[in-house]
mmCIF file of C-alpha atoms in Angstrom:
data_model
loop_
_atom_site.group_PDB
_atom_site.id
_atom_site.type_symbol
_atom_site.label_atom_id
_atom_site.label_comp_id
_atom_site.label_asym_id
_atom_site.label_seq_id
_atom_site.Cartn_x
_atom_site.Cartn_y
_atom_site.Cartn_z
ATOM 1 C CA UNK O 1 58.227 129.503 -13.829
ATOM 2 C CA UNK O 2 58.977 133.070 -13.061
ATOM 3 C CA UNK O 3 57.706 134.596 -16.001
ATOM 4 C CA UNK O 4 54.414 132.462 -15.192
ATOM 5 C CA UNK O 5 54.170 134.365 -11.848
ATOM 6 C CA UNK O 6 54.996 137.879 -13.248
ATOM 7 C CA UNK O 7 52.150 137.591 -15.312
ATOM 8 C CA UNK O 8 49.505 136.422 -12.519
ATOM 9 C CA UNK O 9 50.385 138.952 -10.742
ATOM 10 C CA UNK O 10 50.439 141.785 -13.754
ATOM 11 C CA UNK O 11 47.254 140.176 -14.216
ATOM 12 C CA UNK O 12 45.574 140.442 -10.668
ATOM 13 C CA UNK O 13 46.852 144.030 -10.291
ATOM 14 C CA UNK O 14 45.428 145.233 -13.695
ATOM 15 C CA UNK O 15 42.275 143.495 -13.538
ATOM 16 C CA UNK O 16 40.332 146.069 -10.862
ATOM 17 C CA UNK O 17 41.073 148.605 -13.393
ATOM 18 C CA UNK O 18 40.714 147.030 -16.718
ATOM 19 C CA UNK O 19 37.111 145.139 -15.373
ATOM 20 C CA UNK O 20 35.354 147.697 -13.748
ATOM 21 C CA UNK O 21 32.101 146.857 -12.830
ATOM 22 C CA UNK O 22 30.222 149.707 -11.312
ATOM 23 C CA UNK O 23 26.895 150.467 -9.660
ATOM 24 C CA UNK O 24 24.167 152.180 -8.272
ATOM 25 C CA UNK O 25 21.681 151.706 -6.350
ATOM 26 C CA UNK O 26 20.456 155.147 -5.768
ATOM 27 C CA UNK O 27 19.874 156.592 -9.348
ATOM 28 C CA UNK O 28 17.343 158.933 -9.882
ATOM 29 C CA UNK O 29 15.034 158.857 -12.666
ATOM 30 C CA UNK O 30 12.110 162.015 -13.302
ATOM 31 C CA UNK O 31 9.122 161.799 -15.804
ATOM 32 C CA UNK O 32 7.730 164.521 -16.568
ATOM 33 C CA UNK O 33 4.180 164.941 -18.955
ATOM 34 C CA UNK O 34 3.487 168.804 -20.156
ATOM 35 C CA UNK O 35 0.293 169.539 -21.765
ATOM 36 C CA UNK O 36 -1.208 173.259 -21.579
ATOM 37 C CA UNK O 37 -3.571 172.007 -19.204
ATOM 38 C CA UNK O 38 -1.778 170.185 -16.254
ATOM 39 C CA UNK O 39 2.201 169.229 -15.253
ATOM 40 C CA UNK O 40 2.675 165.810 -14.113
ATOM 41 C CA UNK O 41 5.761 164.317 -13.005
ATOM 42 C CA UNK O 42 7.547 161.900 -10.473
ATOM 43 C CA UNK O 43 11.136 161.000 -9.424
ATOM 44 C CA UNK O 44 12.245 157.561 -8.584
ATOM 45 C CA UNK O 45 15.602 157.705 -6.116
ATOM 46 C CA UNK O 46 16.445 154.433 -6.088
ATOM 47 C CA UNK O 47 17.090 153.220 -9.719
ATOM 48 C CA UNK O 48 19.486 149.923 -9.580
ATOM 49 C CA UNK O 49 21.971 150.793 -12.479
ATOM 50 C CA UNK O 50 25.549 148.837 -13.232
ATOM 51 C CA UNK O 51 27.863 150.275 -15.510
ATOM 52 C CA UNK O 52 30.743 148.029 -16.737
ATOM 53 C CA UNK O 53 33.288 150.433 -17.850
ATOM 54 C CA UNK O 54 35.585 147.910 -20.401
ATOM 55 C CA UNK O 55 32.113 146.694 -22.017
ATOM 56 C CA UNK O 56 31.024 149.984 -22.086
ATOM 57 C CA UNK O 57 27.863 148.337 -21.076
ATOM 58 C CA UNK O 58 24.892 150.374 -19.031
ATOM 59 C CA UNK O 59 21.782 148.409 -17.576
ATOM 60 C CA UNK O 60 18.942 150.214 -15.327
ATOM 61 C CA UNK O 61 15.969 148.949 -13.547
ATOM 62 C CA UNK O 62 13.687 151.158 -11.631
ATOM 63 C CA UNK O 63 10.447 149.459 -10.048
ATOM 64 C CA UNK O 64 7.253 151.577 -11.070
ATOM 65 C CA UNK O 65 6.163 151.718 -7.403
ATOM 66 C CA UNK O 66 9.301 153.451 -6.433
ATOM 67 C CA UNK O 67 7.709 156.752 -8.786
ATOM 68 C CA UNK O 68 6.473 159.439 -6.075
ATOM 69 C CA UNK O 69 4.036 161.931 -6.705
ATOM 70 C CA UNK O 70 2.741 164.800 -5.131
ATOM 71 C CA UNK O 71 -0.756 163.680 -5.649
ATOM 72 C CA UNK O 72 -1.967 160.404 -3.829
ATOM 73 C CA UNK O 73 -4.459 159.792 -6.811
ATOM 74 C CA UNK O 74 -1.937 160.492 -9.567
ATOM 75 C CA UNK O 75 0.245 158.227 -7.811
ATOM 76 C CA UNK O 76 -2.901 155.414 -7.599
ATOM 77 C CA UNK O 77 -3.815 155.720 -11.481
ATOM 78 C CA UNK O 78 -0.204 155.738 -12.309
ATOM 79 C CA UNK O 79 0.015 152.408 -10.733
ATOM 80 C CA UNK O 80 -3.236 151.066 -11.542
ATOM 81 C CA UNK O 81 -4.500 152.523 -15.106
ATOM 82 C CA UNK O 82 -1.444 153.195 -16.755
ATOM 83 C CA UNK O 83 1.451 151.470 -16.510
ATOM 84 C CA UNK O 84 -0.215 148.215 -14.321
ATOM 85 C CA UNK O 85 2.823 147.958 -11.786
ATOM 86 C CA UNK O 86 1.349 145.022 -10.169
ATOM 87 C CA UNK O 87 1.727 142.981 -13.751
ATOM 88 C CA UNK O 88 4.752 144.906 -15.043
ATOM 89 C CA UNK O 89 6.662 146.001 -11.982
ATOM 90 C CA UNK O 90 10.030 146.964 -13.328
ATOM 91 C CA UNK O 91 10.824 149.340 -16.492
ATOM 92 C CA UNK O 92 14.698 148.091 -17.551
ATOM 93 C CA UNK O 93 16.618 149.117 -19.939
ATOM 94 C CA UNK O 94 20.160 147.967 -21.085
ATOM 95 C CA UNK O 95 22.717 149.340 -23.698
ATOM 96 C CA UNK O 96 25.683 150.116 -25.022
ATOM 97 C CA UNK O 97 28.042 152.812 -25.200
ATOM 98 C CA UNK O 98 28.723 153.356 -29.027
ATOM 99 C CA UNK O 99 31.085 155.946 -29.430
ATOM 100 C CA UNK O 100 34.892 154.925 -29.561
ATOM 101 C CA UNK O 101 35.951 156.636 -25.887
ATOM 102 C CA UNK O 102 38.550 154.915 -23.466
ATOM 103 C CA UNK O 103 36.294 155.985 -20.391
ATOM 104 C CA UNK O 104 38.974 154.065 -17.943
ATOM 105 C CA UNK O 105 40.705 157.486 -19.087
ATOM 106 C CA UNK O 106 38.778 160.150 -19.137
ATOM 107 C CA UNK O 107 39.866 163.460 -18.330
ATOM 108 C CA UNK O 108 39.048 164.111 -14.448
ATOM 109 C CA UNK O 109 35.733 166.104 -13.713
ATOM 110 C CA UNK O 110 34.737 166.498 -17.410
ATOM 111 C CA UNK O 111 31.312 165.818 -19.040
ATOM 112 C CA UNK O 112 31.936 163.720 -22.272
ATOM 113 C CA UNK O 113 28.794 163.416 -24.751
ATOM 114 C CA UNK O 114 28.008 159.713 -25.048
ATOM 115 C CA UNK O 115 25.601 157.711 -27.356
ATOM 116 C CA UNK O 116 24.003 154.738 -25.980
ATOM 117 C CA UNK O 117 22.279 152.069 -28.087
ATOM 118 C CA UNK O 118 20.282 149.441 -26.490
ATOM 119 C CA UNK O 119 17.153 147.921 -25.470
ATOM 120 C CA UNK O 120 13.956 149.590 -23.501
ATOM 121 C CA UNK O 121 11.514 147.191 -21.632
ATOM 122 C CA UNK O 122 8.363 148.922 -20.653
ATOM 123 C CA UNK O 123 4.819 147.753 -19.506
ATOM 124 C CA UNK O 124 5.612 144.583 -21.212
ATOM 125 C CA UNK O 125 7.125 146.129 -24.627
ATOM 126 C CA UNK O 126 10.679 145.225 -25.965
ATOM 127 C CA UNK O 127 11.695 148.594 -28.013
ATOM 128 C CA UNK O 128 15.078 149.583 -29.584
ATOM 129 C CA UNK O 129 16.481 152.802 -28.503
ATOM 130 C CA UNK O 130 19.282 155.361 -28.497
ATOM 131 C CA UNK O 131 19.823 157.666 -25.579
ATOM 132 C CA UNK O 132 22.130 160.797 -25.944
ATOM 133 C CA UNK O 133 23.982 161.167 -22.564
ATOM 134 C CA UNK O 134 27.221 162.740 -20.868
ATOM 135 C CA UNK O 135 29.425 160.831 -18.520
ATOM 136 C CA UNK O 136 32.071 162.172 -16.309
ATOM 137 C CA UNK O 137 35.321 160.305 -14.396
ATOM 138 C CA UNK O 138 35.242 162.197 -10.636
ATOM 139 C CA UNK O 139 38.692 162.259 -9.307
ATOM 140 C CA UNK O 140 37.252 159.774 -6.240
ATOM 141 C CA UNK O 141 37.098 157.247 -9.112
ATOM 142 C CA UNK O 142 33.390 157.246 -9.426
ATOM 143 C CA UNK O 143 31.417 157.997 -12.776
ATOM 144 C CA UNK O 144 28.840 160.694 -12.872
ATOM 145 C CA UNK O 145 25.744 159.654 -15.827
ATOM 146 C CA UNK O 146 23.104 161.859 -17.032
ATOM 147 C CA UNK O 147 21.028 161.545 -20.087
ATOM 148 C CA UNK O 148 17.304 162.891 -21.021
ATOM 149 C CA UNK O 149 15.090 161.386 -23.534
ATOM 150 C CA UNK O 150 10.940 161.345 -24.882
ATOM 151 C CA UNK O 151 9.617 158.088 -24.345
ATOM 152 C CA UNK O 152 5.698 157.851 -26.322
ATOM 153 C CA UNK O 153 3.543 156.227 -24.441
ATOM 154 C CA UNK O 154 1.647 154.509 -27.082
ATOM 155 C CA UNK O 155 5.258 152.957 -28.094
ATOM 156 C CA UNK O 156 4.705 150.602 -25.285
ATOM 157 C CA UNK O 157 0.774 150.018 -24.868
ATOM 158 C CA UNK O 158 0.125 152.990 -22.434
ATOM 159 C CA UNK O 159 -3.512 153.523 -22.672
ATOM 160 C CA UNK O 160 -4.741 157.192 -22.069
ATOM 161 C CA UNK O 161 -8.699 156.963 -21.586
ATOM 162 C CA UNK O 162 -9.905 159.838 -24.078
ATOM 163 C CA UNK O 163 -11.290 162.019 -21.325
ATOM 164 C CA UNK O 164 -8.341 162.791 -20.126
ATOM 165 C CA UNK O 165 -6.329 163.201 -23.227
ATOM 166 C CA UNK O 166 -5.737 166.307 -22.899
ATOM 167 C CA UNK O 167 -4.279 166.343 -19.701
ATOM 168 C CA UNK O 168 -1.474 163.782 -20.677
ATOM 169 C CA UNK O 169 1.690 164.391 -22.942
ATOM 170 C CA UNK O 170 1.744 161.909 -25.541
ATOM 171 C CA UNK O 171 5.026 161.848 -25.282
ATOM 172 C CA UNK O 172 7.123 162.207 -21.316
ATOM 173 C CA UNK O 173 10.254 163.778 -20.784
ATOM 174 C CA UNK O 174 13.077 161.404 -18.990
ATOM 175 C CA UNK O 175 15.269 162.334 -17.014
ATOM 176 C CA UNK O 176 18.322 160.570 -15.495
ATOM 177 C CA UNK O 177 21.129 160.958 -13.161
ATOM 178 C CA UNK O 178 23.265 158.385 -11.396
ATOM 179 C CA UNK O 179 26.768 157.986 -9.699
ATOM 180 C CA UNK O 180 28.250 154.774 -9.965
ATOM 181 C CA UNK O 181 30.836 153.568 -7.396
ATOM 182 C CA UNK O 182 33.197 150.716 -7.932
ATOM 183 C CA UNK O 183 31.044 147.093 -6.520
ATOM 184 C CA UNK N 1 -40.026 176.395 0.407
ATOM 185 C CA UNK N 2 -37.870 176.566 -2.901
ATOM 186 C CA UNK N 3 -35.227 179.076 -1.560
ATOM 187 C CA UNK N 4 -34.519 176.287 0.869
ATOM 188 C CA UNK N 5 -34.083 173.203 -1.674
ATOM 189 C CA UNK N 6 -32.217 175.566 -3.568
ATOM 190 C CA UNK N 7 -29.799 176.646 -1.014
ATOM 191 C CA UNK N 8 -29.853 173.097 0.203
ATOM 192 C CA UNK N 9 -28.453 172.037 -3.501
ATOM 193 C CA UNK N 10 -25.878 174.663 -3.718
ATOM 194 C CA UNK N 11 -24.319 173.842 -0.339
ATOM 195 C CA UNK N 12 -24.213 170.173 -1.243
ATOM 196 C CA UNK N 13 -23.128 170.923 -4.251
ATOM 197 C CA UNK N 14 -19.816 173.067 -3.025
ATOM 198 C CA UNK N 15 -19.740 170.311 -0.258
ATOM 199 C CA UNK N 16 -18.913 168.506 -3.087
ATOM 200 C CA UNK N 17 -16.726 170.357 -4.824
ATOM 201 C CA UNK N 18 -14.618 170.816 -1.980
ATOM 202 C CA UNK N 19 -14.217 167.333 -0.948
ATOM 203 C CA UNK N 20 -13.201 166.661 -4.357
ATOM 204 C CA UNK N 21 -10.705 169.253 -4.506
ATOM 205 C CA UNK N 22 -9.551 167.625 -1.018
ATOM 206 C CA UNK N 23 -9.347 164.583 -2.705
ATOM 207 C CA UNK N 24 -7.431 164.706 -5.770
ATOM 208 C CA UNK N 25 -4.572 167.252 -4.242
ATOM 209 C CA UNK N 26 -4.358 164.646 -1.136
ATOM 210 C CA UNK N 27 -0.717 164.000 -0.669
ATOM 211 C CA UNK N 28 0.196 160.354 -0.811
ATOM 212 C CA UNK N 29 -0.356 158.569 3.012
ATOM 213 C CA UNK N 30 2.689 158.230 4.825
ATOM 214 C CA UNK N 31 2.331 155.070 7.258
ATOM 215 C CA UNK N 32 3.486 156.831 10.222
ATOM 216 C CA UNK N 33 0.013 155.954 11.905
ATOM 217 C CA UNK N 34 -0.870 152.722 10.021
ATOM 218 C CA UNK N 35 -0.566 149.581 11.848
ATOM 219 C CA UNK N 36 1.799 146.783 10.345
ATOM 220 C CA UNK N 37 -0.261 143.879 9.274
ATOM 221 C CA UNK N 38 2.572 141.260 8.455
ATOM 222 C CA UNK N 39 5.275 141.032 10.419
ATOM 223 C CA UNK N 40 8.702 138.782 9.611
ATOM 224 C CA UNK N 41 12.334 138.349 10.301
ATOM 225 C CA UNK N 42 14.821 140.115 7.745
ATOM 226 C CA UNK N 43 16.527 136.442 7.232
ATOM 227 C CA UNK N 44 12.709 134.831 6.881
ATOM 228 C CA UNK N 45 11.607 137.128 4.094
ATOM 229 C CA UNK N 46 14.552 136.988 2.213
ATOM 230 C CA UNK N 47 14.460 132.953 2.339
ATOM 231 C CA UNK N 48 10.754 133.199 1.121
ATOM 232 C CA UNK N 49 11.504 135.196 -1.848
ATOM 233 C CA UNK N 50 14.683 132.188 -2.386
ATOM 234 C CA UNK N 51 11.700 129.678 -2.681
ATOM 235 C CA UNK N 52 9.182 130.550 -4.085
ATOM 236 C CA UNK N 53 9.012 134.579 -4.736
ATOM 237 C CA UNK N 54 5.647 134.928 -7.068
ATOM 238 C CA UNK N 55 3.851 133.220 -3.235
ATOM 239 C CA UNK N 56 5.433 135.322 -1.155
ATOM 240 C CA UNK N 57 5.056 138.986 -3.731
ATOM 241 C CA UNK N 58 1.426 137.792 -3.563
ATOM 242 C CA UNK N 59 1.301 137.207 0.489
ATOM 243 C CA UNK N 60 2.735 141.003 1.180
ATOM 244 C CA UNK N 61 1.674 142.912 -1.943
ATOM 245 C CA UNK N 62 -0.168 145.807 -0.648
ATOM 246 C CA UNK N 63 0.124 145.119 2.831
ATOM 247 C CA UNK N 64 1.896 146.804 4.877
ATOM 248 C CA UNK N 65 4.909 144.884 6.506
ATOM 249 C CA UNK N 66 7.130 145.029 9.443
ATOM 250 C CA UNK N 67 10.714 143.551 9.137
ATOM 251 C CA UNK N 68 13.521 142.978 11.900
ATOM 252 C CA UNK N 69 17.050 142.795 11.276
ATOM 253 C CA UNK N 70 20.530 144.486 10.881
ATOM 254 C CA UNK N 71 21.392 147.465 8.663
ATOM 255 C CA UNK N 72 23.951 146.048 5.993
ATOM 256 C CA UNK N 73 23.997 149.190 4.179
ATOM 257 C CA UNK N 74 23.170 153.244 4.389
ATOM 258 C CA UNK N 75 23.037 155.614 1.585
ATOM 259 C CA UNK N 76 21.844 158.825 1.516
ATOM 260 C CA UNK N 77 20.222 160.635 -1.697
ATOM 261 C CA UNK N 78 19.119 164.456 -1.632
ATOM 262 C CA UNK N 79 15.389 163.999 0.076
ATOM 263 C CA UNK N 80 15.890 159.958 1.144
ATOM 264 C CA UNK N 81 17.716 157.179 3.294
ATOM 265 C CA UNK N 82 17.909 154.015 1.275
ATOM 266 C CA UNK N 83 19.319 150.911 3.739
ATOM 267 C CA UNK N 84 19.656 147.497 3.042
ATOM 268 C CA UNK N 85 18.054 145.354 5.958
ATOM 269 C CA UNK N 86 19.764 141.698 5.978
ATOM 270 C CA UNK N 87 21.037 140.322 2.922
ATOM 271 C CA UNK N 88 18.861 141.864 0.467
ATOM 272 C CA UNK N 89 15.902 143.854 1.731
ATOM 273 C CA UNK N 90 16.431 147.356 0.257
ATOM 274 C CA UNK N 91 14.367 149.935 2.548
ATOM 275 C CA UNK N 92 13.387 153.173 1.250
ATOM 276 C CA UNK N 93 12.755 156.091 3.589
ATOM 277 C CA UNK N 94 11.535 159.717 3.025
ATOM 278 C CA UNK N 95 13.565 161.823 5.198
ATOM 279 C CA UNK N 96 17.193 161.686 6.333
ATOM 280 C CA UNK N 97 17.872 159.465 9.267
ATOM 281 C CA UNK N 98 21.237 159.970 10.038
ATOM 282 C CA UNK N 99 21.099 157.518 13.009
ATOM 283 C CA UNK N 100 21.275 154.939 10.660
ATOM 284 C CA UNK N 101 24.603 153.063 10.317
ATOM 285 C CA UNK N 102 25.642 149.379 9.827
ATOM 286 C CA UNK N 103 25.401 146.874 12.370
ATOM 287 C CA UNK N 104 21.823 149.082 14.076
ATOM 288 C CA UNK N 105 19.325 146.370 14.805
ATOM 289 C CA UNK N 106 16.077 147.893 13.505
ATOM 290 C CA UNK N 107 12.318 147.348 13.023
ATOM 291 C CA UNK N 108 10.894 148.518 9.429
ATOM 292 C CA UNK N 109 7.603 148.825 8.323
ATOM 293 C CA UNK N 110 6.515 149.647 4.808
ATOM 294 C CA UNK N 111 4.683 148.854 1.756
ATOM 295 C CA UNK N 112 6.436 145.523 -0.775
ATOM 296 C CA UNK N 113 7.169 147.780 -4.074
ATOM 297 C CA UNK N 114 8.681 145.179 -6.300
ATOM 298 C CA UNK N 115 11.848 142.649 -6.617
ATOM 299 C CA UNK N 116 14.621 144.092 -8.636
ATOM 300 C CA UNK N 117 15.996 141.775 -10.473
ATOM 301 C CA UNK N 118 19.478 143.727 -10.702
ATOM 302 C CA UNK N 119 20.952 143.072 -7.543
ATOM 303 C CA UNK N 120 18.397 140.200 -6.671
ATOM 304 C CA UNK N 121 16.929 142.612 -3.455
ATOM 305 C CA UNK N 122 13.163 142.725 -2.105
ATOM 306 C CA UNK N 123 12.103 146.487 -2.058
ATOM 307 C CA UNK N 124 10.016 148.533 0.474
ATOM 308 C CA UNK N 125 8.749 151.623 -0.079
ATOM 309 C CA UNK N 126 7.109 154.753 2.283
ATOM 310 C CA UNK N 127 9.597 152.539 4.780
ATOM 311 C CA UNK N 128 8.746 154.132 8.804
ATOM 312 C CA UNK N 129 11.079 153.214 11.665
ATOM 313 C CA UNK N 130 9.066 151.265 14.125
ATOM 314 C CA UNK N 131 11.650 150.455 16.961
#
């Protein structure tokens, strides 16, 4: 009988640490499209992200309308002629940390390099993807995440009307930080 | 006769060019002077999304709509305020409001800019304070 109880309770003191379940709601992810002929980019600031820690699991979601640009029509073709955020209003993406890393013990305030393999889902498109990344344990207990990747366009169905070619990386540059706190 | 067509053309034409020029650097609108055209409770939005949520994205897409309720939740990011209003109506706002804490009855307007499917919340975006 006692034995029984030392482990429940072994158990429900462990188990905060050992399933850690962490999110975000304020992530921030930046797209940026260089060509010689014009800049464009926009920053979402409130990517939903969850990052459980002992399934080294990482999922995002960012809503296309949450994108701000300086430009009101940039903003108005992003949304309408490119990515169609009324038809596919969320770009997710969902993966898994590959590299063989106890993060519950990271050393404190220290960028490891991190490999993520997963899943993108954009305007519609299912693609496999790996994203390089570094991830940090802060000594308040919270995670720091950043990673930067291309993402082509024409991977998932993003039309570019030939006038304008020019003006429009084929490929974007992704950028993303976020800070997950324990749920 | 033709000095004046000509002149006429040209200033039409840089009339043009101008507006244009207005046009595509034109910041995005902030709806600090556009009127709300929907208005519901925090706890009545939330409950519409709960039954039937392609109706009700439809009802306030592009729109813009008010919403009353209780701050749940305040975060701040480097440029924004991000509160959730109610249960799950994640508001998005532009500047810093550091009035905002949890338990402030407030009035929201802003524009619906999608249902993540994460945490299950309703978001609005270009949010302005209305009470």
């Amino acid at each position: 009988m006692k034995n029984w109880i030392v482990t429940l309770i072994t158990l429900l003191v462990l188990s905060p640490i050992v399933a850690q379940k962490m999110l975000t709601r304020t992530g921030v992810i930046h797209f940026s499209s260089e060509t010689p002929i014009e800049k464009i980019e926009a920053e979402s600031a409130q990517v939903a992200s969850i990052f459980e820690v002992s399934d080294k699991m990482i999922a995002f979601n960012v809503l296309m309308k949450s994108f701000k640009f300086d430009k009101a029509l940039m903003e108005e073709h992003f949304n309408e002629k490119y990515v169609h955020s009324d038809k596919y209003p969320a770009a997710k993406f969902k993966g898994t940390i590959i590299d063989d890393l106890d993060l519950a013990n990271l050393n404190l305030n220290e960028f490891v390099q991190v490999s993520i393999k997963g899943e993108m889902h954009f305007h519609g498109i299912k693609k496999p993807i790996q994203i390089n990344g570094k991830i940090k344990l802060n000594d308040n207990n919270s995670f720091d995440f950043e990673c930067d990747f291309p993402l082509t366009l024409s991977d998932y169905n993003v039309e570019i009307p030939s006038l304008i070619e020019e003006k429009i990386a084929k490929e974007v540059m992704i950028g993303v930080k976020a800070n997950y706190k324990k749920s | 006769m033709k000095k004046k067509i000509i002149s006429g053309i040209l200033v039409l034409l840089i009339g043009c060019l101008i507006y244009g020029f207005y046009r595509y650097n034109k910041p995005p609108q902030s709806l600090e002077d556009v009127k709300s055209e929907l208005f519901f409770s925090a706890k009545e939005l939330s409950n519409k999304f709960v039954a039937d949520q392609n109706k009700i994205a439809k009802r306030i897409s592009k729109k813009v709509v008010e919403i009353s309720g209780v701050i749940s939740s305040v975060e701040f990011t480097a440029h924004s305020t991000l509160v959730i209003v109610g249960k799950n109506i994640k508001c998005e706002f532009q500047k810093k409001h550091e009035d905002f804490v949890v338990g402030k009855q407030v009035s929201i307007k802003g524009v619906y800019g999608g249902f993540d499917e994460l945490f299950n919340e309703i978001s609005l975006i270009k949010c302005q304070i209305t009470n």
